[in-house]
Amino acid sequence: MARKKRRSMLYIPGNNPAMIQQAGVYGCDAVLLDLEDAVALNQKDAARILVRNMLQTVEFYDTEVCVRVNNMHTPFGLADLEEIVPLQPNNIRFPKTESVQDVKDFMKEVRRIEKEHGIKKPTMTIHVMIETAKGVANVYEIAGADPRIDAITIGGQDLTADMGIVKTPDGVGIDYARKRIVMAGKAHGLDVLDTVFADVNDEEGLREETEYIKKIGFAGKALINPRQVDGVHEVFNPTENEVRKAYRVYSEFIRNKNAGIGVFAIDGKMVDAPVVQRAITVLEYANIDLKEIEESVAS
């Protein structure tokens, strides 16, 4: 199965019907319909009903759909779950996760609602969001708290507020948190998604931050404006040279595998399992069918 691309996840306020209706044509890999921070307190109920209705009527095409509900410690979290869980969007995002118990309490309600609605084989996965110092401290345990968690993400604005600092363009204040969250996510086989870049007019700053978070292991980045999609994709998409090298590595891997050889060399450099896996990831991001390469080598 090809790797799911999560280079870009576009935040869309849950009370903005025009943006939700256009969500499938923005070109991002995923959209996040937000019932939490993007919605004022006096609009929470209306936004919840709007998102519920839009999930049933809007064509999102190939765009992954995630809904961020309110935290369970607010008056809105459980009501959000009651409306959203029965519709089984691709994912549901749990904000301000601080402990394994938070995850257990959240999933207890999710599973109760699914059972009440006769959903025997749920397809919806869970994204946990780390936005406090306590969450960062507990992130390894949180990442492994439930088998339905398939992504973990950092909320930079709330985290810096919790730490009593300001999020700066160089990201120094959250650098430790980013790396700790990446390590925890990777240890549990999860996608790790970065926080937003708030200045939509600073294209160079967005590119620099995206290049950095890609280097340290993030699978993608949250966005606040459709204008940011192309710049983020350009960073995460492999270059032509990277694709050529990956194609050669995988072709040689198949050729040697068919001959019963595990480790081999290309241009004097050893190629082992990690190198092959990186090549596979590049090819999948480039939408190249691995089976076609395998058939080409066999012919």
XYZ file of C-alpha atoms in Angstrom:
299
model
C 0.000 0.000 0.000
C 1.350 3.416 -0.960
C 2.332 5.721 1.861
C -0.356 8.262 2.725
C 0.851 11.781 2.008
C 0.338 14.294 4.771
C 2.600 17.059 3.530
C -0.079 19.681 4.130
C -3.067 19.882 6.459
C -5.130 23.036 5.956
C -7.055 24.428 8.910
C -10.610 25.448 8.017
C -12.811 27.121 10.644
C -15.836 24.971 11.352
C -18.126 27.976 11.024
C -16.982 28.903 7.492
C -19.313 27.098 5.052
C -17.728 28.603 1.935
C -14.250 27.311 2.786
C -15.540 23.887 3.833
C -17.438 23.573 0.569
C -14.235 24.269 -1.387
C -12.028 22.077 0.826
C -11.588 19.330 -1.767
C -10.174 21.641 -4.440
C -7.463 23.491 -2.509
C -4.844 20.907 -3.471
C -3.756 20.086 0.082
C -3.303 16.509 1.245
C -5.644 16.952 4.201
C -8.047 19.462 5.674
C -8.741 20.024 9.340
C -12.283 21.199 10.047
C -11.785 23.052 13.299
C -14.384 23.180 16.071
C -11.884 24.371 18.663
C -9.716 27.499 18.618
C -11.000 28.845 15.295
C -14.595 29.055 16.590
C -15.851 31.628 19.105
C -17.643 30.340 22.202
C -21.014 31.666 21.071
C -20.682 29.858 17.712
C -19.639 26.398 18.960
C -23.060 24.778 18.600
C -23.695 26.236 15.139
C -20.228 25.201 13.919
C -20.716 21.648 15.168
C -23.982 21.270 13.268
C -22.500 22.875 10.150
C -19.524 20.494 10.127
C -21.819 17.532 10.744
C -23.955 18.488 7.747
C -20.991 19.303 5.526
C -19.396 15.915 6.207
C -22.498 14.320 4.749
C -22.869 16.521 1.675
C -19.512 17.963 0.539
C -17.305 16.116 -1.976
C -13.780 16.163 -0.540
C -12.355 14.046 -3.398
C -8.979 12.568 -2.401
C -8.402 15.038 0.417
C -8.108 13.438 3.847
C -10.633 14.919 6.283
C -9.847 15.473 9.944
C -12.096 17.169 12.500
C -10.594 18.862 15.540
C -13.045 18.657 18.417
C -12.922 20.598 21.644
C -11.108 19.174 24.642
C -13.126 16.852 26.856
C -12.615 19.192 29.828
C -14.726 21.865 28.104
C -18.536 21.961 27.834
C -18.254 21.263 24.090
C -15.984 18.226 23.690
C -18.478 15.452 24.339
C -21.176 17.161 22.255
C -18.676 17.375 19.372
C -17.974 13.647 19.596
C -21.674 12.767 19.674
C -22.201 14.539 16.344
C -18.929 13.772 14.550
C -17.970 10.210 15.524
C -21.026 8.560 13.871
C -19.976 10.085 10.527
C -16.479 8.535 10.713
C -14.324 11.203 9.048
C -10.835 9.966 8.197
C -9.499 11.245 11.509
C -10.547 13.092 14.624
C -8.059 15.326 16.404
C -7.859 15.448 20.188
C -6.373 18.803 21.308
C -4.298 19.573 24.396
C -3.500 15.938 25.133
C -1.433 15.754 28.301
C -1.486 12.150 29.530
C -2.292 8.540 28.745
C -5.396 8.905 30.902
C -6.575 11.757 28.665
C -6.347 9.417 25.682
C -8.134 6.598 27.511
C -10.980 8.878 28.584
C -11.309 10.248 25.053
C -11.277 6.823 23.410
C -13.776 5.447 25.912
C -16.315 7.991 24.666
C -15.393 7.430 21.008
C -15.921 3.681 21.312
C -19.141 4.114 23.287
C -20.615 6.306 20.561
C -19.489 3.920 17.823
C -21.099 1.015 19.637
C -24.345 2.928 20.140
C -24.479 3.668 16.406
C -23.738 0.089 15.405
C -20.309 0.864 13.952
C -18.626 -2.524 14.246
C -15.559 -1.800 12.111
C -14.637 1.854 12.671
C -12.354 3.405 10.071
C -11.687 6.713 11.810
C -8.187 7.138 13.236
C -7.022 9.468 15.991
C -4.614 12.397 15.944
C -3.313 13.541 19.316
C -2.177 17.122 19.670
C 0.590 18.147 22.067
C 0.178 21.751 23.192
C 1.494 21.980 26.749
C 4.745 21.336 28.599
C 3.059 18.452 30.421
C 2.059 16.905 27.096
C 5.629 17.192 25.812
C 6.943 15.534 28.966
C 4.523 12.599 28.532
C 4.581 12.361 24.748
C 6.230 8.939 24.406
C 3.559 7.281 26.543
C 0.806 9.290 24.824
C 1.977 8.200 21.368
C 1.525 4.555 22.306
C -1.649 4.944 24.356
C -4.085 3.524 21.770
C -3.687 1.496 18.541
C -5.986 3.848 16.622
C -3.583 6.774 16.986
C -1.881 7.175 13.617
C -0.536 10.732 13.874
C 0.737 13.109 16.491
C 1.078 16.837 16.096
C 2.461 19.862 17.893
C 0.463 23.016 18.554
C 3.073 25.751 18.630
C 0.924 28.708 19.620
C -0.641 27.064 22.669
C 2.652 25.462 23.658
C 4.546 28.741 23.685
C 1.716 30.344 25.660
C 1.892 27.507 28.197
C 5.658 27.995 28.440
C 5.309 31.746 28.898
C 7.318 32.573 25.778
C 6.661 33.995 22.314
C 6.909 31.827 19.186
C 9.739 33.380 17.190
C 10.549 32.911 13.481
C 13.624 30.810 14.325
C 11.491 28.387 16.368
C 14.084 28.150 19.135
C 11.516 28.066 21.923
C 9.803 24.920 20.639
C 12.800 23.170 19.094
C 13.208 20.714 21.968
C 9.481 19.948 21.925
C 9.513 19.376 18.166
C 12.386 16.901 18.378
C 10.961 15.072 21.390
C 7.568 14.720 19.674
C 9.200 13.469 16.471
C 11.166 10.833 18.363
C 8.073 9.655 20.227
C 6.053 9.470 17.034
C 8.729 7.627 15.093
C 9.204 5.154 17.940
C 5.538 4.212 17.595
C 5.385 4.291 13.785
C 3.230 7.417 13.603
C 3.178 10.351 11.213
C 4.320 13.514 12.980
C 2.838 16.816 11.831
C 4.210 20.288 12.508
C 2.470 23.416 13.722
C 1.317 26.350 11.565
C 3.437 29.157 10.158
C 1.354 32.214 10.994
C 2.645 34.820 8.509
C 0.942 33.994 5.210
C 2.884 36.738 3.414
C 6.321 35.406 4.390
C 6.859 32.749 1.717
C 10.594 32.515 2.338
C 10.084 32.073 6.065
C 7.558 29.310 5.429
C 9.993 27.541 3.110
C 12.872 27.775 5.605
C 10.747 26.426 8.453
C 9.369 23.620 6.281
C 12.856 22.621 5.137
C 13.938 22.481 8.773
C 11.031 20.392 10.045
C 11.458 17.993 7.129
C 15.118 17.499 8.114
C 14.214 16.539 11.670
C 11.555 14.030 10.661
C 8.143 15.659 10.326
C 5.835 14.156 7.685
C 4.007 17.411 7.014
C 2.898 20.806 8.225
C -0.327 22.484 9.291
C -1.379 25.489 7.206
C -3.734 28.397 7.764
C -4.139 29.580 4.173
C -4.471 27.797 0.797
C -1.686 30.046 -0.512
C 0.777 28.083 1.631
C 0.043 24.700 0.043
C 2.311 24.883 -3.007
C 5.343 26.118 -1.053
C 5.086 23.296 1.475
C 4.593 20.668 -1.237
C 7.651 21.913 -3.113
C 9.778 21.246 -0.043
C 8.368 17.799 0.685
C 8.253 16.607 -2.935
C 11.413 14.771 -4.029
C 13.585 16.385 -6.704
C 14.166 14.745 -10.110
C 17.654 13.735 -8.997
C 16.298 12.145 -5.810
C 13.727 10.214 -7.839
C 16.377 8.950 -10.287
C 18.593 7.748 -7.437
C 15.669 6.098 -5.676
C 14.579 4.376 -8.885
C 18.077 2.976 -9.342
C 18.328 1.823 -5.715
C 14.992 0.042 -5.838
C 15.694 -1.538 -9.213
C 19.024 -2.885 -7.977
C 17.387 -4.038 -4.770
C 14.824 -6.106 -6.685
C 17.488 -7.468 -9.011
C 19.710 -8.548 -6.107
C 16.786 -9.835 -4.077
C 15.776 -12.091 -6.964
C 19.350 -13.392 -6.983
C 19.253 -14.059 -3.235
C 21.550 -11.148 -2.349
C 20.618 -8.935 0.602
C 23.312 -6.252 0.781
C 24.904 -4.832 -2.370
C 26.736 -1.730 -3.576
C 26.021 1.072 -6.033
C 28.992 3.165 -7.172
C 31.037 1.732 -4.314
C 28.490 2.635 -1.622
C 26.760 -0.064 0.402
C 22.999 -0.338 0.045
C 21.162 -2.008 2.917
C 17.580 -2.096 4.204
C 17.407 1.519 5.532
C 18.690 2.887 2.205
C 16.096 0.846 0.327
C 13.313 2.053 2.626
C 14.274 5.677 2.013
C 14.201 4.997 -1.728
C 10.731 3.475 -1.439
C 9.480 6.534 0.438
C 10.832 8.852 -2.284
C 9.202 6.794 -5.033
C 5.867 6.702 -3.255
C 5.930 10.474 -2.775
C 6.681 10.780 -6.499
C 3.650 8.583 -7.300
C 5.783 5.922 -8.956
C 4.284 2.443 -8.880
C 6.739 0.019 -7.288
C 5.132 -2.904 -9.097
C 6.027 -1.374 -12.450
C 9.688 -1.226 -11.413
C 9.535 -4.838 -10.211
C 7.984 -5.963 -13.513
C 10.572 -4.010 -15.497
C 13.418 -5.690 -13.634
C 11.863 -9.139 -14.103
C 11.333 -8.719 -17.863
